[in-house]
CSV table of C-alpha atoms in Angstrom, one decimal:
chain,number,residue,atom,x,y,z
A,1,MET,CA,255.4,121.7,78.5
A,2,ASP,CA,256.2,121.8,74.9
A,3,GLU,CA,257.0,118.1,74.7
A,4,SER,CA,253.6,117.2,76.2
A,5,THR,CA,251.8,119.3,73.7
A,6,LEU,CA,253.7,117.8,70.8
A,7,LYS,CA,253.3,114.2,71.9
A,8,PRO,CA,249.7,113.7,70.8
A,9,LEU,CA,250.7,115.0,67.3
A,10,THR,CA,253.0,112.1,66.7
A,11,THR,CA,250.8,109.4,68.1
A,12,SER,CA,247.0,109.6,67.5
A,13,LEU,CA,244.3,107.8,69.4
A,14,PHE,CA,242.6,107.3,66.0
A,15,LEU,CA,245.5,105.4,64.4
A,16,PRO,CA,248.6,104.6,66.5
A,17,HIS,CA,251.8,103.8,64.8
A,18,LYS,CA,251.6,100.1,65.7
A,19,SER,CA,248.3,99.7,63.8
A,20,TYR,CA,249.6,100.8,60.4
A,21,LEU,CA,250.1,97.1,59.4
A,22,GLY,CA,246.6,96.2,60.4
A,23,TRP,CA,245.3,99.3,58.5
A,24,LYS,CA,247.0,98.2,55.4
A,25,ILE,CA,245.7,94.6,55.7
A,26,VAL,CA,242.1,95.8,56.1
A,27,ILE,CA,242.4,98.0,53.0
A,28,THR,CA,244.0,95.1,51.1
A,29,ILE,CA,240.8,93.1,51.7
A,30,PHE,CA,238.7,95.8,50.2
A,31,HIS,CA,241.0,96.0,47.2
A,32,LEU,CA,241.0,92.2,46.6
A,33,PHE,CA,237.2,92.2,46.7
A,34,ALA,CA,237.0,95.1,44.2
A,35,THR,CA,239.7,93.5,41.9
A,36,THR,CA,238.0,90.1,42.0
A,37,SER,CA,234.6,91.5,41.1
A,38,THR,CA,236.1,93.5,38.3
A,39,ILE,CA,238.0,90.6,36.8
A,40,TYR,CA,234.9,88.4,37.0
A,41,ARG,CA,232.9,91.1,35.2
A,42,LEU,CA,235.4,91.5,32.4
A,43,VAL,CA,235.9,87.8,31.9
A,44,HIS,CA,232.1,87.2,31.8
A,45,ARG,CA,231.6,89.9,29.2
A,46,TYR,CA,234.5,88.6,27.2
A,47,ARG,CA,233.1,85.0,27.4
A,48,ILE,CA,229.7,86.0,26.1
A,49,ARG,CA,231.2,88.4,23.5
A,50,ARG,CA,229.5,91.5,25.0
A,51,LEU,CA,232.5,93.8,25.7
A,52,TRP,CA,231.6,97.4,25.2
A,53,ARG,CA,232.9,100.9,26.1
A,54,ASP,CA,232.1,100.6,29.7
A,55,ASP,CA,234.2,97.5,30.0
A,56,TYR,CA,237.2,99.1,28.3
A,57,ILE,CA,237.0,102.2,30.6
A,58,LEU,CA,236.7,99.9,33.6
A,59,PHE,CA,239.8,97.9,32.4
A,60,VAL,CA,241.8,101.2,32.5
A,61,ALA,CA,240.6,101.8,36.1
A,62,LEU,CA,241.6,98.2,37.1
A,63,ALA,CA,245.1,98.7,35.6
A,64,LEU,CA,245.5,101.9,37.6
A,65,ASP,CA,244.3,100.3,40.8
A,66,ILE,CA,246.6,97.3,40.4
A,67,SER,CA,249.7,99.4,39.8
A,68,HIS,CA,248.7,101.9,42.5
A,69,TRP,CA,248.3,99.3,45.2
A,70,PRO,CA,252.0,98.2,45.6
A,71,ILE,CA,252.9,101.9,46.0
A,72,TYR,CA,250.5,102.2,48.9
A,73,TRP,CA,252.1,99.2,50.6
A,74,ALA,CA,255.6,100.8,50.2
A,75,ARG,CA,254.6,103.9,52.1
A,76,SER,CA,255.6,104.1,55.7
A,77,PRO,CA,255.1,106.6,58.5
A,78,SER,CA,257.8,109.0,59.3
A,79,VAL,CA,260.2,107.9,62.0
A,80,GLU,CA,262.6,110.0,64.0
A,81,GLY,CA,266.2,109.5,62.9
A,82,SER,CA,265.4,108.2,59.4
A,83,SER,CA,268.0,108.5,56.7
A,84,LYS,CA,267.8,111.1,54.0
A,85,SER,CA,267.4,108.5,51.3
A,86,PHE,CA,264.4,107.0,53.2
A,87,ILE,CA,262.8,110.4,53.5
A,88,LYS,CA,263.4,111.2,49.8
A,89,THR,CA,261.8,107.8,48.8
A,90,GLN,CA,258.8,108.5,51.0
A,91,GLN,CA,258.4,111.9,49.4
A,92,ILE,CA,258.3,110.4,46.0
A,93,LEU,CA,255.8,107.8,47.0
A,94,ASN,CA,253.6,110.4,48.7
A,95,SER,CA,253.8,112.8,45.8
A,96,TYR,CA,250.7,114.2,44.2
A,97,TRP,CA,251.3,112.3,40.9
A,98,LEU,CA,251.4,108.9,42.6
A,99,THR,CA,248.6,109.5,45.1
A,100,ILE,CA,245.9,112.0,44.2
A,101,VAL,CA,246.0,111.7,40.4
A,102,PRO,CA,245.5,107.9,40.3
A,103,TRP,CA,242.8,108.2,42.9
A,104,PHE,CA,240.9,110.8,40.9
A,105,LEU,CA,241.4,108.8,37.6
A,106,ILE,CA,240.0,105.6,39.2
A,107,LEU,CA,236.9,107.4,40.5
A,108,ALA,CA,236.3,109.1,37.2
A,109,CYS,CA,236.7,105.9,35.2
A,110,THR,CA,234.3,103.9,37.4
A,111,ARG,CA,231.7,106.7,37.2
A,112,ILE,CA,232.0,106.9,33.4
A,113,SER,CA,231.8,103.1,33.2
A,114,LEU,CA,228.7,103.2,35.4
A,115,ALA,CA,227.1,105.8,33.1
A,116,LEU,CA,227.9,103.8,30.0
A,117,SER,CA,226.4,100.7,31.6
A,118,PHE,CA,223.2,102.6,32.2
A,119,ALA,CA,223.3,103.7,28.5
A,120,ARG,CA,223.5,100.2,27.2
A,121,ILE,CA,220.2,99.2,28.8
A,122,PHE,CA,218.3,101.4,26.4
A,123,PRO,CA,218.1,101.4,22.6
A,124,PRO,CA,219.8,104.0,20.5
A,125,ARG,CA,218.3,107.6,20.4
A,126,HIS,CA,216.5,106.9,23.7
A,127,PRO,CA,216.4,109.9,26.1
A,128,ALA,CA,218.1,107.9,28.8
A,129,ARG,CA,220.9,106.9,26.5
A,130,ARG,CA,221.6,110.5,25.5
A,131,TRP,CA,221.5,111.6,29.1
A,132,SER,CA,224.0,108.9,30.0
A,133,PHE,CA,226.5,110.3,27.5
A,134,THR,CA,225.9,113.8,28.9
A,135,LEU,CA,226.9,112.4,32.3
A,136,VAL,CA,230.2,111.2,30.8
A,137,PHE,CA,231.2,114.7,29.8
A,138,PHE,CA,230.1,115.9,33.2
A,139,PHE,CA,232.4,113.5,35.0
A,140,ILE,CA,235.3,114.5,32.8
A,141,LEU,CA,234.7,118.1,33.8
A,142,ASN,CA,234.6,117.1,37.4
A,143,PHE,CA,237.9,115.3,37.1
A,144,THR,CA,239.5,118.4,35.5
A,145,GLY,CA,238.1,120.7,38.2
A,146,THR,CA,239.3,118.6,41.1
A,147,VAL,CA,242.8,118.3,39.7
A,148,LEU,CA,243.0,122.1,39.3
A,149,ALA,CA,241.5,122.7,42.7
A,150,THR,CA,244.0,120.5,44.5
A,151,THR,CA,247.0,122.0,42.7
A,152,LEU,CA,246.2,125.7,42.5
A,153,THR,CA,244.7,126.4,45.9
A,154,CYS,CA,247.9,125.5,47.9
A,155,LYS,CA,251.5,126.4,47.6
A,156,ALA,CA,253.8,123.4,47.0
A,157,ALA,CA,257.4,123.1,48.3
A,158,SER,CA,258.5,121.2,45.2
A,159,GLY,CA,257.4,119.8,41.9
A,160,LEU,CA,256.4,116.5,43.6
A,161,LEU,CA,253.5,118.3,45.3
A,162,VAL,CA,253.7,116.3,48.5
A,163,ALA,CA,250.4,116.7,50.3
A,164,SER,CA,251.9,117.0,53.7
A,165,GLU,CA,254.3,119.7,52.6
A,166,MET,CA,251.8,122.0,51.0
A,167,SER,CA,251.3,125.2,52.8
A,168,GLU,CA,249.3,128.4,52.6
A,169,CYS,CA,246.2,126.6,51.3
A,170,ILE,CA,243.0,128.6,50.8
A,171,ARG,CA,240.7,127.9,53.7
A,172,VAL,CA,237.1,128.5,54.5
A,173,SER,CA,235.2,128.6,57.8
A,174,ASN,CA,236.5,126.3,60.6
A,175,GLY,CA,239.9,126.1,58.9
A,176,VAL,CA,238.8,123.5,56.3
A,177,PRO,CA,240.9,123.8,53.1
A,178,LEU,CA,239.0,124.9,50.0
A,179,LYS,CA,240.3,122.0,48.0
A,180,ASN,CA,238.7,119.5,50.3
A,181,ILE,CA,235.3,121.1,49.9
A,182,ILE,CA,235.7,121.2,46.1
A,183,VAL,CA,236.6,117.5,46.0
A,184,PHE,CA,233.6,116.6,48.2
A,185,VAL,CA,231.2,118.7,46.1
A,186,ALA,CA,232.5,117.1,42.9
A,187,ASP,CA,232.2,113.6,44.3
A,188,ALA,CA,228.7,114.3,45.8
A,189,SER,CA,227.4,115.9,42.6
A,190,SER,CA,228.7,113.0,40.5
A,191,ASP,CA,227.2,110.3,42.7
A,192,LEU,CA,223.9,112.2,43.1
A,193,SER,CA,223.5,112.4,39.3
A,194,LEU,CA,224.0,108.7,39.1
A,195,ILE,CA,221.3,108.2,41.8
A,196,LEU,CA,218.7,110.6,40.5
A,197,THR,CA,219.0,109.4,36.9
A,198,PRO,CA,217.7,105.9,37.4
A,199,LEU,CA,215.1,107.2,39.8
A,200,TYR,CA,213.7,109.6,37.2
A,201,PHE,CA,213.6,106.9,34.5
A,202,PHE,CA,212.2,104.3,36.9
A,203,TRP,CA,209.1,106.3,37.9
A,204,GLY,CA,208.8,108.6,34.9
A,205,ILE,CA,208.9,106.1,32.0
A,206,LYS,CA,207.1,102.8,31.7
A,207,LEU,CA,209.7,100.1,31.0
A,208,PRO,CA,209.7,96.3,30.9
A,209,ALA,CA,210.3,94.4,34.1
A,210,GLN,CA,213.8,93.3,33.2
A,211,GLU,CA,214.9,96.8,32.5
A,212,ARG,CA,213.3,98.0,35.8
A,213,ARG,CA,215.4,95.4,37.7
A,214,LEU,CA,218.6,96.6,36.1
A,215,ILE,CA,217.7,100.2,36.9
A,216,LEU,CA,217.2,99.3,40.5
A,217,THR,CA,220.5,97.6,40.7
A,218,PHE,CA,222.1,100.6,39.1
A,219,PHE,CA,220.5,102.8,41.7
A,220,CYS,CA,221.9,100.6,44.5
A,221,GLY,CA,225.4,100.7,43.1
A,222,SER,CA,225.3,104.5,42.8
A,223,THR,CA,224.1,104.8,46.4
A,224,LEU,CA,227.0,102.7,47.6
A,225,THR,CA,229.4,105.0,45.8
A,226,LEU,CA,227.9,108.0,47.4
A,227,LEU,CA,228.1,106.5,50.9
A,228,SER,CA,231.8,105.8,50.4
A,229,ALA,CA,232.3,109.5,49.3
A,230,VAL,CA,230.5,110.8,52.4
A,231,MET,CA,232.5,108.5,54.7
A,232,TYR,CA,235.7,109.7,53.2
A,233,ALA,CA,234.8,113.4,53.7
A,234,VAL,CA,233.7,112.9,57.3
A,235,ILE,CA,236.7,110.9,58.5
A,236,ALA,CA,239.4,112.6,56.4
A,237,ASN,CA,238.5,116.0,57.8
A,238,SER,CA,238.2,114.9,61.4
A,239,GLN,CA,240.5,116.2,64.1
A,240,SER,CA,241.8,112.6,64.8
A,241,VAL,CA,243.3,112.3,61.3
A,242,ALA,CA,244.5,115.9,61.4
A,243,SER,CA,246.4,115.3,64.6
A,244,LEU,CA,248.7,112.9,62.7
A,245,LYS,CA,250.3,115.8,60.9
A,246,LYS,CA,252.9,114.4,58.5
A,247,ASP,CA,251.4,110.8,58.7
A,248,TRP,CA,247.9,111.9,58.0
A,249,SER,CA,248.5,111.3,54.2
A,250,LEU,CA,248.8,107.6,54.8
A,251,VAL,CA,245.4,107.4,56.5
A,252,ASN,CA,243.9,109.8,53.9
A,253,LEU,CA,245.1,107.6,51.1
A,254,GLY,CA,243.7,104.5,52.8
A,255,LEU,CA,240.3,106.1,53.1
A,256,GLY,CA,240.6,107.0,49.4
A,257,ALA,CA,241.4,103.4,48.6
A,258,ILE,CA,238.3,102.3,50.4
A,259,GLU,CA,236.3,104.7,48.4
A,260,THR,CA,237.7,103.5,45.1
A,261,SER,CA,237.0,99.9,46.2
A,262,MET,CA,233.4,100.7,46.8
A,263,SER,CA,233.3,102.4,43.4
A,264,PHE,CA,234.4,99.2,41.8
A,265,VAL,CA,231.9,97.2,43.6
A,266,GLY,CA,229.1,99.6,42.8
A,267,CYS,CA,230.1,99.6,39.1
A,268,ASN,CA,230.2,95.8,38.9
A,269,SER,CA,227.0,95.3,40.9
A,270,VAL,CA,224.9,95.5,37.7
A,271,VAL,CA,226.7,92.7,36.0
A,272,ILE,CA,227.2,90.5,39.1
A,273,SER,CA,223.6,90.8,40.2
A,274,THR,CA,222.4,89.9,36.7
A,275,CYS,CA,224.7,86.8,36.6
A,276,PHE,CA,223.4,85.8,40.0
A,277,TYR,CA,219.8,86.3,39.0
A,278,GLN,CA,220.3,84.1,35.9
A,279,ALA,CA,222.0,81.4,37.8
A,280,LEU,CA,219.2,81.4,40.4
A,281,ARG,CA,216.6,81.1,37.6
A,282,ARG,CA,218.5,78.2,36.0
A,283,PHE,CA,218.7,76.5,39.4
A,284,ARG,CA,215.0,76.9,39.9
A,285,GLY,CA,214.3,75.6,36.4
A,286,GLN,CA,216.2,72.4,37.1
A,287,GLU,CA,214.5,71.8,40.4
A,288,ARG,CA,211.0,72.4,39.1
A,289,PRO,CA,210.7,69.5,36.7
A,290,GLU,CA,211.8,67.0,39.4
A,291,LEU,CA,209.1,68.3,41.8
A,292,GLU,CA,206.5,68.1,39.1
A,293,SER,CA,207.5,64.6,38.1
A,294,THR,CA,206.9,63.2,41.6
A,295,LEU,CA,203.3,64.6,41.7
A,296,GLU,CA,202.4,63.7,38.1
A,297,THR,CA,200.5,60.4,37.7
A,298,PRO,CA,201.5,58.4,34.6
A,299,ARG,CA,198.9,58.1,32.0
A,300,VAL,CA,198.2,54.5,30.9
A,301,PRO,CA,196.8,54.3,27.4
A,302,PRO,CA,193.6,52.2,27.2
A,303,SER,CA,194.1,48.7,26.1
A,304,ARG,CA,192.8,47.7,22.7
A,305,GLU,CA,192.4,44.1,21.6
A,306,CYS,CA,193.1,43.5,18.0
A,307,THR,CA,190.5,41.3,16.5
A,308,CYS,CA,191.9,41.4,13.0
A,309,VAL,CA,193.4,38.4,11.2
A,310,ILE,CA,196.7,39.3,9.8
A,311,SER,CA,197.4,37.2,6.7
A,312,GLU,CA,200.5,37.7,4.5
A,313,HIS,CA,200.2,34.5,2.5
A,314,LEU,CA,198.8,34.3,-1.0
A,315,THR,CA,195.0,34.0,-1.2
A,316,ALA,CA,193.1,32.9,-4.2
A,317,VAL,CA,190.0,35.0,-4.9
A,318,SER,CA,187.6,34.0,-7.7
A,319,LEU,CA,185.8,36.4,-10.0
A,320,THR,CA,182.5,35.1,-8.7
A,321,ASP,CA,183.4,36.2,-5.1
A,322,ILE,CA,184.2,39.7,-6.1
A,323,SER,CA,181.7,40.2,-8.8
A,324,GLY,CA,179.7,42.6,-6.7
A,325,ASN,CA,182.7,44.8,-6.1
A,326,SER,CA,184.0,47.8,-8.1
A,327,TYR,CA,186.7,47.5,-10.8
A,328,ASN,CA,188.8,50.1,-12.5
A,329,TYR,CA,189.9,49.0,-15.9
A,330,GLY,CA,191.4,51.9,-17.8
A,331,GLY,CA,189.1,54.5,-16.3
A,332,ASP,CA,185.7,52.6,-16.1
A,333,SER,CA,184.6,52.5,-12.5
A,334,HIS,CA,181.6,50.7,-10.9
A,335,ALA,CA,180.8,51.1,-7.3
A,336,ASP,CA,179.2,48.7,-5.0
A,337,SER,CA,179.3,48.2,-1.2
A,338,ARG,CA,179.5,45.2,1.0
A,339,PRO,CA,176.4,44.0,2.8
A,340,GLU,CA,176.1,45.4,6.3
A,341,SER,CA,175.7,42.0,7.9
A,342,GLN,CA,179.0,40.7,6.7
A,343,SER,CA,181.6,40.4,9.6
A,344,ASP,CA,185.1,39.1,10.0
A,345,SER,CA,184.0,35.5,10.3
A,346,ALA,CA,182.1,35.8,7.0
A,347,VAL,CA,185.2,37.0,5.3
A,348,THR,CA,187.2,34.2,6.7
A,349,SER,CA,184.7,31.6,5.7
A,350,GLN,CA,184.5,33.0,2.2
A,351,ASN,CA,188.2,32.8,1.8
A,352,SER,CA,188.1,29.1,2.9
A,353,GLN,CA,185.3,28.3,0.5
A,354,SER,CA,187.2,30.0,-2.3
A,355,ARG,CA,190.2,27.7,-1.6
A,356,GLN,CA,188.0,24.6,-1.7
A,357,SER,CA,186.4,25.7,-4.9
A,358,PHE,CA,189.8,26.3,-6.4
A,359,SER,CA,190.7,22.7,-5.7
A,360,GLY,CA,187.5,20.9,-6.5
A,361,SER,CA,185.5,22.8,-9.0
A,362,GLU,CA,185.9,24.3,-12.4
A,363,TYR,CA,186.2,28.0,-13.1
A,364,SER,CA,184.9,29.6,-16.2
A,365,SER,CA,187.0,32.7,-15.8
A,366,SER,CA,190.6,33.7,-14.9
A,367,GLN,CA,191.8,33.7,-11.3
A,368,TYR,CA,193.9,36.4,-9.7
A,369,THR,CA,196.5,35.8,-7.0
A,370,THR,CA,197.2,38.7,-4.7
A,371,THR,CA,198.9,39.5,-1.5
A,372,GLN,CA,196.5,40.5,1.3
A,373,ASN,CA,197.8,42.5,4.2
A,374,SER,CA,195.7,43.5,7.2
A,375,ASN,CA,196.8,46.3,9.4
A,376,SER,CA,195.0,47.7,12.5
A,377,GLN,CA,194.5,51.5,12.4
A,378,ASP,CA,192.9,54.1,14.7
A,379,SER,CA,189.9,53.4,16.9
A,380,ASN,CA,187.6,52.2,14.1
A,381,SER,CA,189.9,49.2,13.3
A,382,GLN,CA,190.6,50.0,9.7
A,383,TYR,CA,192.1,47.2,7.8
A,384,SER,CA,194.2,47.5,4.7
A,385,SER,CA,195.5,44.7,2.5
A,386,SER,CA,197.7,45.6,-0.4
A,387,SER,CA,200.1,43.9,-2.7
A,388,SER,CA,203.3,46.1,-3.1
A,389,HIS,CA,203.6,45.9,-6.9
A,390,SER,CA,202.9,48.7,-9.3
A,391,GLY,CA,200.0,47.2,-11.3
A,392,SER,CA,197.5,48.3,-13.9
A,393,ARG,CA,194.3,47.1,-12.1
A,394,SER,CA,193.1,48.1,-8.6
A,395,TYR,CA,190.2,46.7,-6.5
A,396,HIS,CA,188.6,48.7,-3.7
A,397,SER,CA,186.1,47.5,-1.3
A,398,GLN,CA,184.9,49.7,1.5
A,399,SER,CA,181.9,49.4,3.9
A,400,THR,CA,181.1,52.5,5.9
A,401,ASP,CA,177.7,51.4,7.2
A,402,ALA,CA,179.0,48.4,9.1
A,403,PRO,CA,180.0,48.7,12.8
A,404,SER,CA,183.7,48.2,11.8
A,405,SER,CA,184.8,49.6,8.5
A,406,PHE,CA,186.9,47.6,6.1
A,407,GLN,CA,189.2,48.7,3.4
A,408,ARG,CA,190.9,46.4,0.9
A,409,SER,CA,193.1,47.2,-1.9
A,410,PHE,CA,194.2,44.7,-4.5
A,411,SER,CA,196.7,45.6,-7.1
A,412,THR,CA,197.8,43.1,-9.7
A,413,SER,CA,200.1,43.3,-12.6
A,414,GLY,CA,200.8,41.1,-15.6
A,415,SER,CA,203.3,39.0,-13.6
A,416,HIS,CA,200.7,38.1,-11.0
A,417,VAL,CA,197.8,37.2,-13.3
A,418,SER,CA,197.2,33.5,-13.9
A,419,SER,CA,194.6,32.7,-16.5
A,420,ASN,CA,193.1,29.2,-16.5
A,421,GLN,CA,190.5,28.2,-19.0
A,422,SER,CA,189.7,24.9,-17.4
A,423,ALA,CA,189.8,23.3,-14.0
A,424,PRO,CA,193.1,21.6,-13.0
């Protein structure tokens, strides 16, 4: 009769002894996901040179989690006939200082890091920033309260404070230990403060769109942390886990490991979601020009035929041909304009006549040899001919009334002037 009643205590329907390995593997997956996301966050912040206090606090939590995980794998359920050394080792591994204290520290560090991450969204002296630092002190007080509640409300058998060996714990209604209620209230109040804070600043204060997105992400991460705390409180205090007696601490610590993993994920959600959003925007920015280029029709510039005559050879111009134009000798200027009826063909014929007159007739004045350059400019077909030598005399001829304007510039120096008193 007694053996039948004690049999369910050693083997629970919730977690049989054969499933401990699977239980550890499942929890390891959660830990790997949390560790990977945390390392990615820290590396990303270090790469962009944006490490701050929240990252340093989270690094402390990551170091505690990595060192705490091998200890969890080293724990084993109690087996009948075990040696005294095995039992002593398991007592050390299940002591309060290697189980509960690291768990509370990791939760406190992740919440402090989450509050500091919320503070860095806002500029200095902003009300939200001051409230975030207030939450940091609140989380420190919660950590201190939970440590005192879990150590002073029960009588320990030794200084190791093994949870399964604690007796005479203060209990409330339905036989629930007082320390469990205090731990749940501390977790719920901390997570609720992280949820209500972004909601208040989201609806109460007008903020830019980018900051509103970050606040919503912060809210989702805090909600995930609260759900993990509620899950732990419901399952850890159930009758199925309590029926394990001495082995319930292994399951209890596994549930705590899941809660800490969710805390890491919720804390890193702000950075990871921001990186994902920026990567998505860069991807869309690369795709958009390709789509636009397929729809855009190429613009063909209108064809323009150049009717100008480009001449870079030396042209002889007599004083009789340019007598009606303006000169500038040491400051004396006389202005005259070309006739409106003169066209490109007239200019060409005039140049040919001047060449003939140069070879067959006599000149009573000096002749000037210049370099004439014609360039096509703009839609009005402006033509400019110049000789690139710094001279002392300049000749300008411009017609603005003709259909196509012409501009000539002749510059001569003493080295280009040939004075002939008689015909050759």
